[in-house]
XYZ file of C-alpha atoms in Angstrom:
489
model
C 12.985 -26.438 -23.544
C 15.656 -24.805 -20.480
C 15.904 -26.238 -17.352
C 16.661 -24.632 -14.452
C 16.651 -25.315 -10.778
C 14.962 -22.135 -9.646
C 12.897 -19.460 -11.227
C 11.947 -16.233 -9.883
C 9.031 -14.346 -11.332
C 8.809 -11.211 -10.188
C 11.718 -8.567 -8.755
C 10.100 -6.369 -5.852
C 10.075 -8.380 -2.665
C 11.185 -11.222 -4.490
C 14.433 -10.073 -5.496
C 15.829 -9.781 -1.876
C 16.366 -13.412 -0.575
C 18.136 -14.392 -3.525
C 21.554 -14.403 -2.098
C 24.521 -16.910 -1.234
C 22.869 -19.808 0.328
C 21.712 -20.290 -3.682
C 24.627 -19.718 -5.504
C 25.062 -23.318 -6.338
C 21.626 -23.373 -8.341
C 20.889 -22.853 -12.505
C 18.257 -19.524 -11.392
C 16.136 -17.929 -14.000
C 14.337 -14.611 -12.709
C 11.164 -13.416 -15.232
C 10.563 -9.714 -15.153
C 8.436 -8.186 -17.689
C 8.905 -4.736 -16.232
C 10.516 -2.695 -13.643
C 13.312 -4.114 -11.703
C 12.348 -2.988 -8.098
C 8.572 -3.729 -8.367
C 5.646 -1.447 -7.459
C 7.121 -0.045 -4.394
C 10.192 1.253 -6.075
C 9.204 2.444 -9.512
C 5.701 3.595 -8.929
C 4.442 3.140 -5.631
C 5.811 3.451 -2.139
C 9.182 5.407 -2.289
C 8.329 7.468 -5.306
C 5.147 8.976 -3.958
C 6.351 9.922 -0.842
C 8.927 11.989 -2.315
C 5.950 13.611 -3.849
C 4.300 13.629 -0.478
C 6.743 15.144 1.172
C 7.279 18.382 -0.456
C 3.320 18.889 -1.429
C 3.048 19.101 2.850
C 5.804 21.574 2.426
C 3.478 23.593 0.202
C 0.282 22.902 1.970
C 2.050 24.094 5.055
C 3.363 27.481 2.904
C -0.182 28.136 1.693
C -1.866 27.280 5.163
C 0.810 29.282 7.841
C -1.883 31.879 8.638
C -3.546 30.093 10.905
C 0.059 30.186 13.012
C 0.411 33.715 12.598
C 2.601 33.574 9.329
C 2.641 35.518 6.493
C 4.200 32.751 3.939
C 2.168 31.792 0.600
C 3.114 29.107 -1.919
C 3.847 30.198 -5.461
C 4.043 26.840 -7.329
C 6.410 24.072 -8.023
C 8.942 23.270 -10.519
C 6.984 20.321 -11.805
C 10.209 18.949 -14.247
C 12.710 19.602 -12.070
C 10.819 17.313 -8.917
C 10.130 14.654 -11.361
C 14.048 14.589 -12.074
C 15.018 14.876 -9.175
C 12.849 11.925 -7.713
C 13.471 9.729 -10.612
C 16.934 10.166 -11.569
C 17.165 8.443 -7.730
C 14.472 5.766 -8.612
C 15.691 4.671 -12.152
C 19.248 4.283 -11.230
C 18.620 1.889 -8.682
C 16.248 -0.215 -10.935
C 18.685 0.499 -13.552
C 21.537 -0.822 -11.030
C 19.655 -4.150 -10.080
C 18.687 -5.085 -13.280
C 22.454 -5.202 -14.056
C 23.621 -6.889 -10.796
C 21.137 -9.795 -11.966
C 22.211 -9.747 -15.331
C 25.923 -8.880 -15.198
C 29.014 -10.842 -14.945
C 28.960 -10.545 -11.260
C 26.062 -13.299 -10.817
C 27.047 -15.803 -14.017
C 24.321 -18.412 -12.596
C 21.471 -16.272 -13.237
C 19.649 -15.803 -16.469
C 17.189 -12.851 -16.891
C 14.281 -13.496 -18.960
C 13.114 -9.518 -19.572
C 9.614 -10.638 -20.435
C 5.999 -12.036 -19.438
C 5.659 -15.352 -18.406
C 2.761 -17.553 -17.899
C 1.896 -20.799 -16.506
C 1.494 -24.142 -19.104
C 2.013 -26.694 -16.064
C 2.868 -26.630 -12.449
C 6.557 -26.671 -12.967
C 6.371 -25.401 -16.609
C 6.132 -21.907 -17.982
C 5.889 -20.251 -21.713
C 7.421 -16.717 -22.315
C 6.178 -14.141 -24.347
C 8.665 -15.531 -27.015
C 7.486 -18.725 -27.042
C 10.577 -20.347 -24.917
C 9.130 -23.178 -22.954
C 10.728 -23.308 -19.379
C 10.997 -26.065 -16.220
C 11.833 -25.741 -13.201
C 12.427 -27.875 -9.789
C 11.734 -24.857 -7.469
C 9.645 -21.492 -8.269
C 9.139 -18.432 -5.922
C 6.022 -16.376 -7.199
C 6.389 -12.663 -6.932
C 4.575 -11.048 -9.724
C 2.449 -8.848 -7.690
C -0.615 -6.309 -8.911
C -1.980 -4.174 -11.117
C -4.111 -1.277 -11.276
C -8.117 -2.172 -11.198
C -9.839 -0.492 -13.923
C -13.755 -0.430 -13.608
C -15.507 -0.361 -16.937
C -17.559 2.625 -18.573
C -18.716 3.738 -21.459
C -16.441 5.595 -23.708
C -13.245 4.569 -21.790
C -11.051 2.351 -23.705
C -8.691 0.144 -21.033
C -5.962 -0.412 -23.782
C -4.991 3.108 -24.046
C -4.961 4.141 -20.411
C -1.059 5.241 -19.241
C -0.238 5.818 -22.921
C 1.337 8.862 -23.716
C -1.762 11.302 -25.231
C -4.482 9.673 -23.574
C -5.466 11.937 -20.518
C -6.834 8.638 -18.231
C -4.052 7.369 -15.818
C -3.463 4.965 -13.084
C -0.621 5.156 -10.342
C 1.670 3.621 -12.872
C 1.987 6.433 -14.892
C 0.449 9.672 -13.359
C 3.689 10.682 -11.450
C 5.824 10.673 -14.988
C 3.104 12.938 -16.908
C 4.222 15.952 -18.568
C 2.907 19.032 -16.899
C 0.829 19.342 -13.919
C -2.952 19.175 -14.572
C -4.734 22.449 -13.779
C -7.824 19.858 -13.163
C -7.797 16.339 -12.060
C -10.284 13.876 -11.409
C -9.468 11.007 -8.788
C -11.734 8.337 -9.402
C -10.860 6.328 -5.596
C -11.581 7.053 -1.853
C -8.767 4.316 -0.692
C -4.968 4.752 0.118
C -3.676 5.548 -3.447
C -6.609 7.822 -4.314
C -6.213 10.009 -0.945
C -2.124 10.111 -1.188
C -2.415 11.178 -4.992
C -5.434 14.300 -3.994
C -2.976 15.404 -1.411
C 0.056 15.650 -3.491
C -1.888 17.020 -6.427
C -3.666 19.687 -4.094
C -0.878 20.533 -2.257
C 1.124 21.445 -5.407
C -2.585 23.839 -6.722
C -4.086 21.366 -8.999
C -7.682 21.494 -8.635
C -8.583 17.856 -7.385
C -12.095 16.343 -7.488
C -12.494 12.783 -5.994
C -15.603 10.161 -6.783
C -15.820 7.967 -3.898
C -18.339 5.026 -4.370
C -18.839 4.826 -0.892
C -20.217 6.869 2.200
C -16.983 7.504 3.664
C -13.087 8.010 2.733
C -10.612 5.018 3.538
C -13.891 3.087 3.901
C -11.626 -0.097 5.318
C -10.391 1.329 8.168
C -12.099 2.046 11.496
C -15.649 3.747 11.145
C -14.945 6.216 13.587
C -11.729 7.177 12.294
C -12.529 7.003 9.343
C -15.699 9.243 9.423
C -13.007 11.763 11.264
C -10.414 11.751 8.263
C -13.826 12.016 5.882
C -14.470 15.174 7.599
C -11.613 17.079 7.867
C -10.363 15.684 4.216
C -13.799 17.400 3.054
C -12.767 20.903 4.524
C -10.419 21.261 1.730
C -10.697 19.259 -0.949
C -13.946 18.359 -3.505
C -15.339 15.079 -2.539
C -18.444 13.342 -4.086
C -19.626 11.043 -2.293
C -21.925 8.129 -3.285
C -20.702 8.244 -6.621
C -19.288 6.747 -9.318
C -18.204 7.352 -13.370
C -21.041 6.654 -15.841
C -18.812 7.402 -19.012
C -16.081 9.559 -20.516
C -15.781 11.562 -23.345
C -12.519 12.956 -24.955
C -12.073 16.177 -26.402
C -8.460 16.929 -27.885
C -6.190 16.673 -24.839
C -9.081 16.806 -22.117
C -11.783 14.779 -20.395
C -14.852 14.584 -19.554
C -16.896 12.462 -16.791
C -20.180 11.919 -16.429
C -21.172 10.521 -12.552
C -24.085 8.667 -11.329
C -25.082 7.234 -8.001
C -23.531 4.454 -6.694
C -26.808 3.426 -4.608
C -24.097 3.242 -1.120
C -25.144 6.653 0.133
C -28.950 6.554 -1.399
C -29.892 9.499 -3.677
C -26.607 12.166 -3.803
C -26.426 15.953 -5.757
C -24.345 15.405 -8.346
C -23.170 17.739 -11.154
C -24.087 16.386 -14.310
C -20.364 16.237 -16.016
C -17.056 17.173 -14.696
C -14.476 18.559 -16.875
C -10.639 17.719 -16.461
C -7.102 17.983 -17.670
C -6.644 14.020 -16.169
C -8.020 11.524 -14.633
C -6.562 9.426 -12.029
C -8.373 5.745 -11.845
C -7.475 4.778 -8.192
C -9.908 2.127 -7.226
C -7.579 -0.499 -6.016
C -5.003 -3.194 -7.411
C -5.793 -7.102 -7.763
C -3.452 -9.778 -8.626
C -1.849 -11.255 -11.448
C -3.065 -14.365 -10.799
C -4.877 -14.435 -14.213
C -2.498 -12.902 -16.691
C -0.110 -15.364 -14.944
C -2.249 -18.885 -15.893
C -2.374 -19.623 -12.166
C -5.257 -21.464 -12.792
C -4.147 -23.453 -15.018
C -1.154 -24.596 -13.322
C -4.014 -26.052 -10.666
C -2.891 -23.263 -8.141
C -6.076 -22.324 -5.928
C -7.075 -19.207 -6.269
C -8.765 -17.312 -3.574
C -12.571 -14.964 -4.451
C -10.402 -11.830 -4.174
C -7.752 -13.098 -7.101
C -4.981 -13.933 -4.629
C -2.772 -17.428 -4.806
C -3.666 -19.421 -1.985
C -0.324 -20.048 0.295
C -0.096 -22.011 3.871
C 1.833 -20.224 6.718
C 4.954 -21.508 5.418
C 4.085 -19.338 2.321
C 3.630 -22.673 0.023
C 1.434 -22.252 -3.118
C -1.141 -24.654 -2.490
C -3.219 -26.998 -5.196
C -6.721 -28.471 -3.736
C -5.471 -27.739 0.075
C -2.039 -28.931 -0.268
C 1.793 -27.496 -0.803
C 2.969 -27.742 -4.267
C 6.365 -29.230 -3.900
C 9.176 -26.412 -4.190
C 6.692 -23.586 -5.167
C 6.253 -20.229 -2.818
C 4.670 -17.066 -3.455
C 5.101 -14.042 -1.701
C 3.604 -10.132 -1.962
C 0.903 -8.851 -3.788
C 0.020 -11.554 -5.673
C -1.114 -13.630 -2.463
C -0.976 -11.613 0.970
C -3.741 -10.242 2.257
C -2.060 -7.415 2.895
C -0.706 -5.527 0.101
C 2.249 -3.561 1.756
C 6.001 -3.489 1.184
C 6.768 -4.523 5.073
C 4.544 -7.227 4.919
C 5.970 -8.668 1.393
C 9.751 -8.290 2.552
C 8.931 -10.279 6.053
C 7.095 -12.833 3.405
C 10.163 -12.813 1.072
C 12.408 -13.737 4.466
C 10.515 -16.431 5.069
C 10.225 -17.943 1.607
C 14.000 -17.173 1.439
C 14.336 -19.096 4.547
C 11.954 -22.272 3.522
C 13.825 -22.633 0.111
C 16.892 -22.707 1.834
C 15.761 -25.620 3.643
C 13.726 -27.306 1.246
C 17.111 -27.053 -0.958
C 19.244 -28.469 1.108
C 16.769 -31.622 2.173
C 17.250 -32.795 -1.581
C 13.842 -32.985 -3.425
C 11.182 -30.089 -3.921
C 8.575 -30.582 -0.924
C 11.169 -32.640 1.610
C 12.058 -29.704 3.748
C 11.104 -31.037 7.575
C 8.270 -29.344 8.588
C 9.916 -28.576 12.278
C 12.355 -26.857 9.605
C 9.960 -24.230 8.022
C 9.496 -20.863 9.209
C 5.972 -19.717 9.624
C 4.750 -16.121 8.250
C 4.049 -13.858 11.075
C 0.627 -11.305 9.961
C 0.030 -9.775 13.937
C -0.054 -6.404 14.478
C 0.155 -5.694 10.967
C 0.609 -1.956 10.498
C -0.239 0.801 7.550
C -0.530 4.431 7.112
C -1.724 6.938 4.270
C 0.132 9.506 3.709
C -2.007 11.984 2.707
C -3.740 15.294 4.752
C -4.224 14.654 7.736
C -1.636 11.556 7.639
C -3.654 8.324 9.136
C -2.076 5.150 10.402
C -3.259 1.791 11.716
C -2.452 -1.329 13.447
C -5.029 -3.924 14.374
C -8.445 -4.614 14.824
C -11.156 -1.960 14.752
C -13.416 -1.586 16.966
C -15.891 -3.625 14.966
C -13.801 -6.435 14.432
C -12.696 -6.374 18.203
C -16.504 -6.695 19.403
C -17.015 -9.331 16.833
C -14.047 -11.210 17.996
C -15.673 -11.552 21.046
C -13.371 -9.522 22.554
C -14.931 -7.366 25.991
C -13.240 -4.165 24.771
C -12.473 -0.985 26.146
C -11.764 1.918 23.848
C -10.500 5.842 24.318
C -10.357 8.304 21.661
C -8.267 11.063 22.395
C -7.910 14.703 20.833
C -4.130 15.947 19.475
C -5.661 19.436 20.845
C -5.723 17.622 24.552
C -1.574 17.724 24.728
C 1.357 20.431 24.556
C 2.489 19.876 21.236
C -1.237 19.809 20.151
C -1.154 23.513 21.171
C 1.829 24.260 19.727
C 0.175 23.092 16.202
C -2.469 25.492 17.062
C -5.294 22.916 17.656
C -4.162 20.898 14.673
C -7.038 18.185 14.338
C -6.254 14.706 14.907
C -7.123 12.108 17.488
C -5.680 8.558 18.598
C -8.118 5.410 18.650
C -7.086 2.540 21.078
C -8.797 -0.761 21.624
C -7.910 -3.082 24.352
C -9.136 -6.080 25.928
C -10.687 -4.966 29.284
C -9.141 -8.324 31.001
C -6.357 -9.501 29.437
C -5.277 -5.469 29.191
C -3.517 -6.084 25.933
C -4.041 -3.647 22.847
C -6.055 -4.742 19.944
C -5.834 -2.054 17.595
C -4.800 1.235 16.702
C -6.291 3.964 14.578
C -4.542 7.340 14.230
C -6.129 10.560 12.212
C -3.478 13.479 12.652
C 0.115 14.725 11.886
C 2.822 12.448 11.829
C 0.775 9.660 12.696
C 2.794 7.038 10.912
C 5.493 7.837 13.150
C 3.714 8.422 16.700
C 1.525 4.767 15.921
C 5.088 3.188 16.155
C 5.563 2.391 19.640
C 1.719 0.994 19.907
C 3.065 -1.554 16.950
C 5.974 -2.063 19.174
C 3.772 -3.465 21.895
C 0.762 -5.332 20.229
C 4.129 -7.366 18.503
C 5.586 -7.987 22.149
C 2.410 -8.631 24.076
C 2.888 -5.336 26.694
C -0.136 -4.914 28.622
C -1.498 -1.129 27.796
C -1.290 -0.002 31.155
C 2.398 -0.852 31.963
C 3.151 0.411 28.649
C 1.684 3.919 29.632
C 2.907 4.063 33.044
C 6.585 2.270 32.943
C 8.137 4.406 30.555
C 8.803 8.041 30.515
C 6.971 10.321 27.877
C 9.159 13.158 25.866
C 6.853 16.496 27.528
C 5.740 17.678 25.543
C 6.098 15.733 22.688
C 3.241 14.684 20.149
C 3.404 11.345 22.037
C 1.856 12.038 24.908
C -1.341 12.077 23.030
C -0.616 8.075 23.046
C 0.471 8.214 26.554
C -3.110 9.771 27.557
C -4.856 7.558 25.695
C -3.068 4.692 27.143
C -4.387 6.273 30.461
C -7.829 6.419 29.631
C -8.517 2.616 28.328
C -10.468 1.145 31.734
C -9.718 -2.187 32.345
C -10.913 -4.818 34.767
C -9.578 -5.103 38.541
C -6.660 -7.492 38.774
């Protein structure tokens, strides 16, 4: 049995606090997989380096509408791959070594699963048993795989099996001439764009009644709609079984019973298929349970605001988690703001002398307001908030605009480019609530509404104390600032 003082398991978010205040410790970090995590290898940076040159391409294919004569005449589908991941592998590949290298003696890398036997105890895949004083949990998700007939889980992202999940359907050989996206959330509608944009023919199954079903209604009943205009959506549905003939696929749908009774086409035929239905935790392949960790409905560790893994209520002594694998929000910001926290507790709870004796007044709570997101698919959507819904049901006396991009300059200059902007505010306190954007570049215009939900600014001095670029896209914010009503002073 090793001893250490600290293990790690996990290397996304995880990986970054690890620095000089805890040089003096024995640290083991566990990493079955990637160094880098989701976000690195197979999530956030990679597929917007797909993103961004399948809007290139939609943009090529789409210029008439501006008076253009341009047209789109395919992609080099090798030659982006290498080009994104020579980029992505050599910085896994380069902090894989910094951990395991000369250049950090006190760490040990254990490239392999680990699971929990105890609270402070851990078996690898090997069969090593490991303790530790302190352990930061970091392990993050995986891809949810809903279960039909014919589909066999085991041999999904294996090379010759035509079913795929986000963790392998950037890396496949040659670009489908059909793809099913089985999904109507943030991966599936990222992964129809890119795939579209590039002249795959993309077909997505969304249970539900509407795309990006979690965000506002409103907005999100926009995005359903102009989504629809250009790509194949069923709605309502969902995969009965598959069937596998050679190198292809076939589906076979059925109705969900969301959207009550829906046309569907009895089969779908497909080069791939894209399983996009969401990611849970690895709270089970992990033993969390039996380490006496609670573990939340929805799969996630159960942490306090000091990001402490709790066991019936209370803080395990010297054990955080951060990330996927117990935020409720699954999205690199939020994880590296967790890991600075957990990097700052540990610190402290180091340098008081036993796991657990860290002064509370000491701690540094977690800070989820005015937590922001975007898709980054066509049209681009962003968020920050409450929607409406949740405003009303907060009690809140609300007061909301919802303004066009075709209202401003710059909306003109996009030739009536659809989009609007969503705001909620508080009628009397004149503070912003939420944001909900449906429209080009709106993970970049929603910036300065994040800016001041996370500073308090009332919505009308934001709009009317600061000059607005004319005539910039943001004036579409500025406007809708504007048009909130709010109670006399």
């Amino acid at each position: 049995m090793t001893h250490f003082d600290l293990l790690l398991i996990g290397t996304g978010s995880g990986n970054m606090f690890l620095d000089d205040r805890f040089s003096g410790l024995k640290v083991a970090i566990a990493e079955e997989w990637h160094f880098g995590g989701t976000c690195l290898n197979v999530g956030c940076i990679p597929t917007k380096m797909f993103v961004y040159p399948a809007m290139l391409a939609e943009h090529a294919a789409d210029a008439g509408r501006y008076n253009l004569s341009t047209d789109f005449h395919g992609v080099d589908w090798p030659a982006l791959q290498k080009r994104i991941f020579d980029r992505v592998d050599a910085i896994e590949a380069g902090g894989r070594d910094y951990r395991s290298g000369d250049r950090q003696p006190h760490v040990t890398v254990l490239p392999e699963h680990v699971h929990f036997t105890g609270q402070k105890t851990v078996s690898t895949a090997s069969g090593e048993q490991i303790t530790s004083d302190r352990i930061v949990i970091a392990a993050g998700a995986s891809p949810v795989i809903p279960e039909a007939e014919g589909l066999d889980p085991q041999l999904i992202d294996t090379d010759g099996y035509p079913v795929f999940t986000s963790n392998s359907i950037m890396r496949m050989p040659r670009l489908p001439e059909r793809l099913v996206i089985i999904g109507s959330g943030i991966i599936a509608m990222e992964f129809a764009h890119v795939f579209a944009g590039f002249g795959t023919e993309v077909t997505v199954i969304a249970r539900g009644p509407r795309l990006l079903g979690s965000i506002d209604e409103e907005v999100s009943d926009e995005f359903t709609e102009l989504f629809e205009r250009s790509h194949r959506v069923h709605r309502g549905a969902e995969v009965s079984s598959y069937r596998f003939t050679g190198d292809r696929v076939t589906v076979t749908l059925k109705a969900s019973g969301r959207l009550g009774d829906v046309d569907l086409p009895p089969e779908l035929d497909a080069d791939a298929v894209l399983i996009a239905t969401g990611r849970t935790p690895n709270t089970s392949s992990l033993h969390a349970s039996i380490a006496g960790f609670d573990v939340l409905d929805d799969s996630r560790l159960r942490v306090d605001a000091q990001q402490r893994v709790l066991s019936d209520g209370e803080p395990v002594p010297g054990v955080f988690a951060l990330g996927d694998i117990s935020s409720p929000h699954q999205l690199k910001h939020v994880a590296n703001h967790e890991a600075n926290v957990v990097g700052d507790n540990l610190a402290v709870d180091v340098a008081a002398g036993e796991p657990g004796s860290g002064a509370e007044a000491d701690l540094t709570a977690v800070n989820h307001d005015a937590v922001p997101g975007a898709v980054f698919t066509s049209p681009q959507v962003a968020y920050v908030g409450m929607t409406e819904r949740e405003a009303r049901d907060a009690g809140h006396e609300v007061t909301v605009k919802v303004q066009k991009y075709s209202d401003v300059a710059y909306g003109w200059a996009m030739a009536d480019d659809p989009g609007i902007v969503k705001i909620i505010a508080d009628r009397r306190s004149r503070r912003i609530l939420g944001a909900h954007i449906v429209g080009h570049e709106a993970s970049m215009i929603v910036q300065p509404l994040i800016q001041a939900m996370a500073f308090g600014q009332a919505a009308d001095e934001m709009a009317a104390r600061q000059y607005w670029i004319h005539p910039a896209l943001p004036e579409v914010i500025e406007n809708a600032l504007l048009g909130l009503e709010f109670d006399a002073h």
